[in-house]
PDB file of C-alpha atoms in Angstrom:
ATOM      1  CA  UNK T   1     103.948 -51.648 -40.669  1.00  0.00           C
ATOM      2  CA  UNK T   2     101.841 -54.952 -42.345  1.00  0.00           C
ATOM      3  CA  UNK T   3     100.452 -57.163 -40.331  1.00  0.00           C
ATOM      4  CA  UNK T   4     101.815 -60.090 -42.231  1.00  0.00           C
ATOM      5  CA  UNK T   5      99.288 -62.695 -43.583  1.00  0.00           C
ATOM      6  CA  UNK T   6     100.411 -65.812 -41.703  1.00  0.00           C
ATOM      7  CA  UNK T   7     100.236 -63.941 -38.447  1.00  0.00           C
ATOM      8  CA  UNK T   8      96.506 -63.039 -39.340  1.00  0.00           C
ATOM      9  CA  UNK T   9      95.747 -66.195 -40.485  1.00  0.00           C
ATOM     10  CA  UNK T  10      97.085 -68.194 -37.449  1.00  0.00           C
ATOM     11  CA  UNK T  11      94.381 -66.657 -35.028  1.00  0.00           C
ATOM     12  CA  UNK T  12      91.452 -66.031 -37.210  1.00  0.00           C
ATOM     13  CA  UNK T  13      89.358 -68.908 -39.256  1.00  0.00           C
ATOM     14  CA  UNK T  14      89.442 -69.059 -42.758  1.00  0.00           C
ATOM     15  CA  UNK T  15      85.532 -67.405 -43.230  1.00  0.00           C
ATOM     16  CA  UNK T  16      85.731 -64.446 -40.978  1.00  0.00           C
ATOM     17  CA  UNK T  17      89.337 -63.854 -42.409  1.00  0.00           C
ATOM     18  CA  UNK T  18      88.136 -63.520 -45.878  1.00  0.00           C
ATOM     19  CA  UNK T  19      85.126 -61.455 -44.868  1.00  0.00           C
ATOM     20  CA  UNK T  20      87.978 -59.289 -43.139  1.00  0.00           C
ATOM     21  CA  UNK T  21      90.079 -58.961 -45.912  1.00  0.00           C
ATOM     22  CA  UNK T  22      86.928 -58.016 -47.882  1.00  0.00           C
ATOM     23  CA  UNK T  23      86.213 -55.393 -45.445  1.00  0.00           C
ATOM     24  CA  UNK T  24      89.607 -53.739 -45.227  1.00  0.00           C
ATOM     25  CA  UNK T  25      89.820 -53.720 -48.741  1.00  0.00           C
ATOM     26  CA  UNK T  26      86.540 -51.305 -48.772  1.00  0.00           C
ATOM     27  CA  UNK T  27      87.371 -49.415 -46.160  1.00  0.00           C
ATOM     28  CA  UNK T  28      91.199 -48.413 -47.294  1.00  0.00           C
ATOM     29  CA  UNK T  29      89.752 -47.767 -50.621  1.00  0.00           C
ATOM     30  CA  UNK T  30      87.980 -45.064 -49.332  1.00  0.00           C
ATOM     31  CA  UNK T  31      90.822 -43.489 -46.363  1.00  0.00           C
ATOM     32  CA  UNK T  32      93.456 -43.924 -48.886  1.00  0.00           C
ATOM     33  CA  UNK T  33      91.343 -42.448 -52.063  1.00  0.00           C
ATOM     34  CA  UNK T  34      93.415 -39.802 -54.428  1.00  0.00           C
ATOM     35  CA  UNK T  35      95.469 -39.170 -57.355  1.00  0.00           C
ATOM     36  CA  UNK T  36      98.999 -39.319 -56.209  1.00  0.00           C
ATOM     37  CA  UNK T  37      99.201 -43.361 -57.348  1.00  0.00           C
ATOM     38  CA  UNK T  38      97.517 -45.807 -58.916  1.00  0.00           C
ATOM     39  CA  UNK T  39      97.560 -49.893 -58.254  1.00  0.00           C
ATOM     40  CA  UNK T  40      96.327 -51.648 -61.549  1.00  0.00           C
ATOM     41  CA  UNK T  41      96.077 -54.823 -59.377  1.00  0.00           C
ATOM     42  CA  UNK T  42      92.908 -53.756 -57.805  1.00  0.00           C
ATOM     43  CA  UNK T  43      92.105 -50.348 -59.826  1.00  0.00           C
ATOM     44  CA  UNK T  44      92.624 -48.009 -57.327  1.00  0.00           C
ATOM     45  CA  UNK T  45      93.707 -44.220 -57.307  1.00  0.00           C
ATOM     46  CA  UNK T  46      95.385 -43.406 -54.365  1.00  0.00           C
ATOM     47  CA  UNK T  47      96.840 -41.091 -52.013  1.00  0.00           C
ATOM     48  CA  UNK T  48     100.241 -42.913 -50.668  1.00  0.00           C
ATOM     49  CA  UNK T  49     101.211 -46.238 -50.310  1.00  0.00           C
ATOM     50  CA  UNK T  50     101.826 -48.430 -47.355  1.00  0.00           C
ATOM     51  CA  UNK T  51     104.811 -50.300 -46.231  1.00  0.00           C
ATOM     52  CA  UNK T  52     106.375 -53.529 -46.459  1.00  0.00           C
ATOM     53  CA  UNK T  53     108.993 -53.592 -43.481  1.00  0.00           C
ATOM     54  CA  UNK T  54     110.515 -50.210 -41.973  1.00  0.00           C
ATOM     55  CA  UNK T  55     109.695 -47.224 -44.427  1.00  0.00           C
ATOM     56  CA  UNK T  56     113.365 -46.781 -45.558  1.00  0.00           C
ATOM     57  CA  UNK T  57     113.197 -50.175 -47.192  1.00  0.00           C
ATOM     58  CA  UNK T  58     110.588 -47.675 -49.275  1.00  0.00           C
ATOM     59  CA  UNK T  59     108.958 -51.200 -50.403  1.00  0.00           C
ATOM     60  CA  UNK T  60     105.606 -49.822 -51.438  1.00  0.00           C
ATOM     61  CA  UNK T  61     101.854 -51.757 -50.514  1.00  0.00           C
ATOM     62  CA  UNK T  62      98.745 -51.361 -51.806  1.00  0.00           C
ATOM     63  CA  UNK T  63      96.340 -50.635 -49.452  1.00  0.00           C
ATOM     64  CA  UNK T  64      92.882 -51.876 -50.467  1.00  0.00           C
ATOM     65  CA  UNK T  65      94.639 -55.286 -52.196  1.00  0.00           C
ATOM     66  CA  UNK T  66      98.173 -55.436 -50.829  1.00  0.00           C
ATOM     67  CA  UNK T  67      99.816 -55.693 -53.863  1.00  0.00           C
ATOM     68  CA  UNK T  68     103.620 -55.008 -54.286  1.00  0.00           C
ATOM     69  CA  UNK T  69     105.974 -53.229 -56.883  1.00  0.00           C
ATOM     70  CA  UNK T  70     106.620 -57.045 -58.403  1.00  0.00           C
ATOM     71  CA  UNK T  71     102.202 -57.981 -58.907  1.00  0.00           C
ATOM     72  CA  UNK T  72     101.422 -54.635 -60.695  1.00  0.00           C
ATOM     73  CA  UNK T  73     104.783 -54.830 -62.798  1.00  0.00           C
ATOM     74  CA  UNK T  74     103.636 -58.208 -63.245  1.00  0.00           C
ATOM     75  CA  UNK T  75     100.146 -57.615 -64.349  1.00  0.00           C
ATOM     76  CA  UNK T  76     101.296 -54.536 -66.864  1.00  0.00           C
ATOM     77  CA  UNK T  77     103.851 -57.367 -68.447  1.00  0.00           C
ATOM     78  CA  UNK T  78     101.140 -59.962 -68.696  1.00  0.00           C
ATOM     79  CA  UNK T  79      98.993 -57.347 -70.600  1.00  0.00           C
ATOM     80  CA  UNK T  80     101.680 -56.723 -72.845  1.00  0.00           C
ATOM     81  CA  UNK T  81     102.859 -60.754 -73.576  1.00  0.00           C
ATOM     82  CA  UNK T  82      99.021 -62.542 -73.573  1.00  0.00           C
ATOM     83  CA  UNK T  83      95.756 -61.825 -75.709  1.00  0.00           C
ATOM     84  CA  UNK T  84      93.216 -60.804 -73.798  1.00  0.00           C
ATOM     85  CA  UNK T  85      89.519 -62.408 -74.626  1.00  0.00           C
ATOM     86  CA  UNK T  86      88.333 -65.745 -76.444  1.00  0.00           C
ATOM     87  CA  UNK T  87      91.869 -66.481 -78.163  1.00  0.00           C
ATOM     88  CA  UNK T  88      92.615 -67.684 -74.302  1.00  0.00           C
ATOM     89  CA  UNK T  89      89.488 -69.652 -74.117  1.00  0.00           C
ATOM     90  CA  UNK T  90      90.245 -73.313 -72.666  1.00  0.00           C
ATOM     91  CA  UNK T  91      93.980 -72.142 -72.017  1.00  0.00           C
ATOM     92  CA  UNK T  92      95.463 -72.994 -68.526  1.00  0.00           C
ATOM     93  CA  UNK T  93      96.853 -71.246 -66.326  1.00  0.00           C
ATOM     94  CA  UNK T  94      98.943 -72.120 -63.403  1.00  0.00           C
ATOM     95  CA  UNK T  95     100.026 -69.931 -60.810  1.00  0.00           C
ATOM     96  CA  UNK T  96     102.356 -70.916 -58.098  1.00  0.00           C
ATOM     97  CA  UNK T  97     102.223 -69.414 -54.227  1.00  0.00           C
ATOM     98  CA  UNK T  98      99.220 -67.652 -55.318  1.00  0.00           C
ATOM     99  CA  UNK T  99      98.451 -63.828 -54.437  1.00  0.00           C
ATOM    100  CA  UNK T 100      95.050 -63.007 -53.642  1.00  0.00           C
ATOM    101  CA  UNK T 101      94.607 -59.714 -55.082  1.00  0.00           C
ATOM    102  CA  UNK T 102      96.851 -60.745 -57.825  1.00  0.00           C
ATOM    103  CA  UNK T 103      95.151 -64.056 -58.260  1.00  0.00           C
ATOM    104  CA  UNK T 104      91.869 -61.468 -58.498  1.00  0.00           C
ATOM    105  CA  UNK T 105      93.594 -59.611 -61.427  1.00  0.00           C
ATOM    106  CA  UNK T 106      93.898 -62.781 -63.261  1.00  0.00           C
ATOM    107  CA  UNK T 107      90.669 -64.036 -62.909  1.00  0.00           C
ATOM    108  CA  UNK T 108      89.048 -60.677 -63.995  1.00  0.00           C
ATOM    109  CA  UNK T 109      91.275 -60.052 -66.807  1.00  0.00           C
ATOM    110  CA  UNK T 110      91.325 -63.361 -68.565  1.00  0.00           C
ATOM    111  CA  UNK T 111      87.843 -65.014 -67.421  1.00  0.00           C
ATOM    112  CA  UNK T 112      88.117 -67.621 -70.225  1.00  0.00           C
ATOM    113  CA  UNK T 113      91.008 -69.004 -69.049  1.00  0.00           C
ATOM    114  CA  UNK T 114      91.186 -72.275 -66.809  1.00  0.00           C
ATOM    115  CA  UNK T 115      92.579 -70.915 -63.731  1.00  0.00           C
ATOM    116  CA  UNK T 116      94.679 -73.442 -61.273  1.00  0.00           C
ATOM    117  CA  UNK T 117      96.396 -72.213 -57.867  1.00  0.00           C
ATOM    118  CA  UNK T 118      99.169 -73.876 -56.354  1.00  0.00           C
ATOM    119  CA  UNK T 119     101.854 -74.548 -53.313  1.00  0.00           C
ATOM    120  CA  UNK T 120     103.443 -76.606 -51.740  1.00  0.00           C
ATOM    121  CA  UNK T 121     102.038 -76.255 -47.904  1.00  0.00           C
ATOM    122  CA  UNK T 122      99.233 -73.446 -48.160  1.00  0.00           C
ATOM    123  CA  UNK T 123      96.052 -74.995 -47.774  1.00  0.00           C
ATOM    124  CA  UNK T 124      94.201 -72.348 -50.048  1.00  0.00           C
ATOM    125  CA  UNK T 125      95.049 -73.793 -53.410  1.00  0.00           C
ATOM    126  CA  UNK T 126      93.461 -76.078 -56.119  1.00  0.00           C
ATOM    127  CA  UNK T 127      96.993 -78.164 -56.289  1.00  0.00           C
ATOM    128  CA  UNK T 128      99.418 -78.964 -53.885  1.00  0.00           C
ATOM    129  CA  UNK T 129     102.809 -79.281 -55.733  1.00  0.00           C
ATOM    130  CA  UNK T 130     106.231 -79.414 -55.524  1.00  0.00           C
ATOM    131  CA  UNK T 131     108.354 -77.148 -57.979  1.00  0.00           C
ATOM    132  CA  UNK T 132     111.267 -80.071 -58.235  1.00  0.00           C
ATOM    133  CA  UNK T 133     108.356 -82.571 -58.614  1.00  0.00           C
ATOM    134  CA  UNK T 134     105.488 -81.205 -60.232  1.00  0.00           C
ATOM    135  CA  UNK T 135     102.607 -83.828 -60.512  1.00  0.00           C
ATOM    136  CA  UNK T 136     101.364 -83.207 -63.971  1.00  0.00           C
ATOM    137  CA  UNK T 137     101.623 -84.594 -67.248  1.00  0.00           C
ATOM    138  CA  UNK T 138     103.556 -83.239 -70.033  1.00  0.00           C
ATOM    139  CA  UNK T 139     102.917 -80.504 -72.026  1.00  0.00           C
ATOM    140  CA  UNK T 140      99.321 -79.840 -69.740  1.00  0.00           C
ATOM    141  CA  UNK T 141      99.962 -76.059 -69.187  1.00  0.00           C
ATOM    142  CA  UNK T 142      99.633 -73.272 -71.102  1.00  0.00           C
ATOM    143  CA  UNK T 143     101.258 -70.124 -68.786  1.00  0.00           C
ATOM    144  CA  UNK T 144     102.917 -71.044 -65.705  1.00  0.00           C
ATOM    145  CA  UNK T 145     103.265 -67.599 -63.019  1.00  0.00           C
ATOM    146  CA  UNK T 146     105.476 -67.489 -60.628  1.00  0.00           C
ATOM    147  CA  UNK T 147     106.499 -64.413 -58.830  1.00  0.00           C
ATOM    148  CA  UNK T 148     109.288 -64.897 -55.737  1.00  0.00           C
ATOM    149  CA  UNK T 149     109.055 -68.171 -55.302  1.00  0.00           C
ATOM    150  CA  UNK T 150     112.259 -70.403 -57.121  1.00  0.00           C
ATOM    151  CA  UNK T 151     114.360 -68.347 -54.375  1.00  0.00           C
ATOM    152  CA  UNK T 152     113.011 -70.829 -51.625  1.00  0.00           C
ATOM    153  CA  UNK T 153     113.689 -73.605 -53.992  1.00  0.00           C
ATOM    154  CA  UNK T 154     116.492 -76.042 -52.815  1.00  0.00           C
ATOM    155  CA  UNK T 155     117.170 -77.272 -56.535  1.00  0.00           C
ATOM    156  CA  UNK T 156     116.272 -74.497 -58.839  1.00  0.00           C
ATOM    157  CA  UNK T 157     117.906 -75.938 -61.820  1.00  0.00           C
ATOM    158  CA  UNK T 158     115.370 -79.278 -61.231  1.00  0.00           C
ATOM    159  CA  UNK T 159     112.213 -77.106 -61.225  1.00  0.00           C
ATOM    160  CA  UNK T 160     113.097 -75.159 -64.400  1.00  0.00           C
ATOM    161  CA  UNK T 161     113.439 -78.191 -66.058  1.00  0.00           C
ATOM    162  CA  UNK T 162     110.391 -79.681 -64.359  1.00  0.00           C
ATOM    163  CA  UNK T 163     108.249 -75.874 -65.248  1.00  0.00           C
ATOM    164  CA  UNK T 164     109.831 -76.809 -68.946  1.00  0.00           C
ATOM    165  CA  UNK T 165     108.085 -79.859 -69.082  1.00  0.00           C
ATOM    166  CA  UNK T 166     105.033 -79.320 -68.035  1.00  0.00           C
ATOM    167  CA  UNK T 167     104.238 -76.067 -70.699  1.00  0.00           C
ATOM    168  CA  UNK T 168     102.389 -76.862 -73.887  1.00  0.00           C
ATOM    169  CA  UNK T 169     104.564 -75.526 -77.093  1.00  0.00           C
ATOM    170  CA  UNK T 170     104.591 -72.318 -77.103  1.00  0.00           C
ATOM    171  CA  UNK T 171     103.746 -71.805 -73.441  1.00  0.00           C
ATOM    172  CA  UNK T 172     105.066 -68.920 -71.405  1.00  0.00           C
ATOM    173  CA  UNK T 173     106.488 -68.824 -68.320  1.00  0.00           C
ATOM    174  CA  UNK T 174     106.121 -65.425 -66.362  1.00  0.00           C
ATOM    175  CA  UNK T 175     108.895 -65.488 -63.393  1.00  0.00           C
ATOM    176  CA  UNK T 176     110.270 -63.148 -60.868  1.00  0.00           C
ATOM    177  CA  UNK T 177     113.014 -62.811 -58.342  1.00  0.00           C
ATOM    178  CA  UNK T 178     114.884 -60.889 -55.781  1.00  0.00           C
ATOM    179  CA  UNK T 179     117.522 -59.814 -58.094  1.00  0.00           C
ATOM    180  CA  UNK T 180     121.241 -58.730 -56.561  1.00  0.00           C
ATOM    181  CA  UNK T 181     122.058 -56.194 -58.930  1.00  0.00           C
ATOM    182  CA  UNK T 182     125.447 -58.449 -59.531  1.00  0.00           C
ATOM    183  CA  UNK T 183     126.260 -60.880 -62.786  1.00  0.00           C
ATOM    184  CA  UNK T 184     126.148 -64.014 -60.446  1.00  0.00           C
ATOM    185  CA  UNK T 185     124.108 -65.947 -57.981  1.00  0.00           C
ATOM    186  CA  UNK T 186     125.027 -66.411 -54.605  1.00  0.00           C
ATOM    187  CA  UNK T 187     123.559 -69.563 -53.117  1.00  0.00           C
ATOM    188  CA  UNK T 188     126.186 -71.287 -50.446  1.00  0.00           C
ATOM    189  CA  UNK T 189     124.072 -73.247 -48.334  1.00  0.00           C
ATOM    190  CA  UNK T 190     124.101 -71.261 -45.336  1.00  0.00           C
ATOM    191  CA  UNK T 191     123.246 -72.970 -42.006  1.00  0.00           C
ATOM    192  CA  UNK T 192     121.150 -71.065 -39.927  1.00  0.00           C
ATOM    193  CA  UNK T 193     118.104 -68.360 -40.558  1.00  0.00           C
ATOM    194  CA  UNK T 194     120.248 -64.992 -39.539  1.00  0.00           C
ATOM    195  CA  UNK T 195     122.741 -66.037 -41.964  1.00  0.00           C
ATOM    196  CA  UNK T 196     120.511 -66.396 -44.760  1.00  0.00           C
ATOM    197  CA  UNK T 197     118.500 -62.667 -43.610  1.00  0.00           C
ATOM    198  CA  UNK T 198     121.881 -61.178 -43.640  1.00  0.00           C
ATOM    199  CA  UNK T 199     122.817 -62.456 -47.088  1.00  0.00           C
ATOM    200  CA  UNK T 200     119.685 -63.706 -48.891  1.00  0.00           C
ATOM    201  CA  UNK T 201     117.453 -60.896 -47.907  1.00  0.00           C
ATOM    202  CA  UNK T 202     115.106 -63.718 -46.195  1.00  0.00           C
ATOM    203  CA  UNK T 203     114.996 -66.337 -43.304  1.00  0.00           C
ATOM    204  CA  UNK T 204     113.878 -68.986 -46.218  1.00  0.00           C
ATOM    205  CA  UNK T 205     115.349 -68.060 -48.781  1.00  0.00           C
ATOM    206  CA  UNK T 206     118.508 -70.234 -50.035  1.00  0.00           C
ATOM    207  CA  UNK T 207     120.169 -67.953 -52.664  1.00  0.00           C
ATOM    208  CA  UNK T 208     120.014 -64.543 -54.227  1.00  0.00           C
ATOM    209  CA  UNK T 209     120.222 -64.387 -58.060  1.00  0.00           C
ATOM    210  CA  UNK T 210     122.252 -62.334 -60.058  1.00  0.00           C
ATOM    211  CA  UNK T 211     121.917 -61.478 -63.995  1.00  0.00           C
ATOM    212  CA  UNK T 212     123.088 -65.231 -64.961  1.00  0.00           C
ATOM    213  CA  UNK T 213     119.467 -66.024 -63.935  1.00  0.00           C
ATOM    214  CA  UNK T 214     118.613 -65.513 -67.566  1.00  0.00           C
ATOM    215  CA  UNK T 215     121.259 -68.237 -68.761  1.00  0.00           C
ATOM    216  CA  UNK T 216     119.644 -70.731 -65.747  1.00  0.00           C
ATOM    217  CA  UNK T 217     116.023 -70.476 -67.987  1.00  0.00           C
ATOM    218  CA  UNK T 218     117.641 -70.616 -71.544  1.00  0.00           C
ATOM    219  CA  UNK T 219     119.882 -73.778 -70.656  1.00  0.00           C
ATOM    220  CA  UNK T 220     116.650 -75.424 -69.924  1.00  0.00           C
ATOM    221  CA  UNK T 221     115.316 -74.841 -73.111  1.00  0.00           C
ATOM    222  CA  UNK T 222     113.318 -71.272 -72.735  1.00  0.00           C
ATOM    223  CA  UNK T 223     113.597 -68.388 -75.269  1.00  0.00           C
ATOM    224  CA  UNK T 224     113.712 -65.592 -72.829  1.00  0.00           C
ATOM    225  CA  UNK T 225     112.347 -61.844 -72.951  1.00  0.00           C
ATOM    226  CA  UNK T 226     113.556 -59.230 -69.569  1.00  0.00           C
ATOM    227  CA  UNK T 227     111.265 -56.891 -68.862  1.00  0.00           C
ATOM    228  CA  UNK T 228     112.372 -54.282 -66.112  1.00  0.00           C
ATOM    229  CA  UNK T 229     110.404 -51.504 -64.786  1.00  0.00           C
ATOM    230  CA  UNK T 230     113.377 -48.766 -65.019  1.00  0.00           C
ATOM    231  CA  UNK T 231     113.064 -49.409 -68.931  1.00  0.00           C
ATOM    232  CA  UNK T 232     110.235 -48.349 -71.344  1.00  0.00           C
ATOM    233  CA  UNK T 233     107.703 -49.061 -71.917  1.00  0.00           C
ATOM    234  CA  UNK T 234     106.859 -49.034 -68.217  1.00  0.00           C
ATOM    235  CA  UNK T 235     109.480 -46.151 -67.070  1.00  0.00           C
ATOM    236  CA  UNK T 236     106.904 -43.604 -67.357  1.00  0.00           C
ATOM    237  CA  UNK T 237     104.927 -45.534 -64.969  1.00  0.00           C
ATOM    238  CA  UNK T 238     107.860 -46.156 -62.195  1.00  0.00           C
ATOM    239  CA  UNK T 239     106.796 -43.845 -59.686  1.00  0.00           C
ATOM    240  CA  UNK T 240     103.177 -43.315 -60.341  1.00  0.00           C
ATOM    241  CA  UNK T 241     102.283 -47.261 -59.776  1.00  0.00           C
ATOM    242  CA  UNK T 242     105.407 -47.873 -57.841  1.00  0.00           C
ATOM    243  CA  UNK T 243     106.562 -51.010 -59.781  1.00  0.00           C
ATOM    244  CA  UNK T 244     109.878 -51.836 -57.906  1.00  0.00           C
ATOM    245  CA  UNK T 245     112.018 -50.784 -55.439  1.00  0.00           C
ATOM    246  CA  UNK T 246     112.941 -46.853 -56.123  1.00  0.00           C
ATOM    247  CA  UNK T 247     116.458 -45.189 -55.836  1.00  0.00           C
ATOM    248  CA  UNK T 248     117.272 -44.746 -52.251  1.00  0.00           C
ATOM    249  CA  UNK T 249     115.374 -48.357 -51.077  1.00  0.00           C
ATOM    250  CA  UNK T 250     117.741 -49.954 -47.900  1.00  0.00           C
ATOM    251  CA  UNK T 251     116.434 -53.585 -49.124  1.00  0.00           C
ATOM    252  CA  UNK T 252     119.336 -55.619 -49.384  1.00  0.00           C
ATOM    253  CA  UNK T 253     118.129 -56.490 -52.897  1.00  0.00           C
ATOM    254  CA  UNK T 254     118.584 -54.224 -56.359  1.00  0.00           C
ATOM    255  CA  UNK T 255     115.369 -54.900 -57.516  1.00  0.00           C
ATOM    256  CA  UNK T 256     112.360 -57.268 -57.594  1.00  0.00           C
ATOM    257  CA  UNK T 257     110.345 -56.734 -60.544  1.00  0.00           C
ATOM    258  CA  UNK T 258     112.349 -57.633 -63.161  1.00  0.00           C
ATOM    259  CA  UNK T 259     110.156 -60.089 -65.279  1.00  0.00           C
ATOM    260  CA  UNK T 260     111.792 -62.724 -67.151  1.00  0.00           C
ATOM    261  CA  UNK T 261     108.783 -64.148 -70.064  1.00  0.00           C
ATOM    262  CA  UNK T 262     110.237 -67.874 -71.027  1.00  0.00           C
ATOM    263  CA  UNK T 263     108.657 -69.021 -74.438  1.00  0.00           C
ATOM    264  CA  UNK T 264     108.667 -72.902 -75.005  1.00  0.00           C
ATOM    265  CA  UNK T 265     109.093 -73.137 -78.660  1.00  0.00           C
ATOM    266  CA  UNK T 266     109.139 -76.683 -78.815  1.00  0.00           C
TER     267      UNK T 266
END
């Protein structure tokens, strides 16, 4: 069972957390060493994963960077959809509720790129910005990531557009979400937090998407590529790098690392 980050945070200052994130990130390296898995996040062959939640929600952590299924499906689609070296040179990059260890990736793999963070209320960004509001000029982005976050998003239709905006032509748009498993969203505004756990997966979350998320990006203008980890090219990978939810997972959702790439043509 994780300790979650917040918790952690809300007792220990910022310094001596980081140095203890730095720590445990050695340490687990080493106790959970083999070659039964691998996370791409943070490079690391392991023995087993940890867990996110009880074990039968079989929602599979990385140890040493605490990646889930969703980063290193994430990270395996961003190798596949950007050029890696000076061609990104100058390019920026904006990633929204940032993960450290994925936020790590990023920085390693593309170190000519012009790297922003952002959120809304976390104090460890570059930006503070609001998804229905974002504070930026036109066309002043060049890949926008954002990985579980339009689910907490009271107008989701708003931010698309506002995400739209903001991307340079031809700028992509990497996005994730709990995904149902069903053709439609479900997002009745539900009144209290056990309402929205038993239905939405989440105390704060204020829908649960279906398929039709795919229409929701190409109304607002995006040509859109899906990407799931049950399909090739990343099937042969499933299990060994755990890259979503497997068969038998009691998570109320069907999957999570289904990766929608939005291309602004225009």
């Amino acid at each position: 069972m994780l300790i979650s980050r917040d918790t952690l945070r809300r007792f220990v200052p910022r310094p001596i957390f980081s140095v203890y994130r730095a720590m445990r990130a050695r340490l687990n390296r080493l106790k959970y060493r083999g070659g039964e898995y691998y996370c791409n996040v943070c490079d690391s062959n392991l023995r087993e994963w940890i867990h996110a939640g009880p074990a039968d929600h079989r929602n599979f952590v990385c140890p040493v960077c605490y990646s889930y299924g969703r980063h290193r499906m994430m990270a395996k689609v961003i190798e596949n959809e950007l050029v890696r070296g000076d061609t990104m040179a100058g390019k920026k990059l904006l990633h929204f509720a940032p993960e450290v260890g994925f936020r790590n990736w990023l920085k390693r793999h593309f170190p000519h790129i012009k790297y922003q963070s952002a959120d809304l209320f976390s104090p460890d960004v570059d930006l503070c910005l609001d998804l229905q509001d974002i504070a930026l000029t036109n066309e002043a982005i060049d890949v926008v990531i954002l990985s579980h976050v339009l689910e907490h998003v009271d107008d989701d239709t708003l931010a698309v557009k506002e995400l739209y905006r903001i991307l340079a032509p031809n700028g992509k748009l990497f996005i994730q979400v709990p995904l149902s498993g069903s053709e439609a969203t479900r997002e009745e505004r539900l009144g209290t937090p056990e309402e929205r756990l038993a239905n939405y997966g989440k105390t704060d979350h204020v829908r649960l998407y279906g398929d039709d998320i795919a229409v929701r990006l190409t109304d607002a203008g995006f040509s859109v590529t899906v990407h799931r980890a049950h399909e090739d090219p990343y099937r042969e990978k499933f299990d060994y790098m755990a890259l979503d939810l497997p068969d038998g997972s009691t998570m109320l959702y069907d999957n999570e690392s289904t990766t929608y790439v939005c291309c602004k043509l225009n």
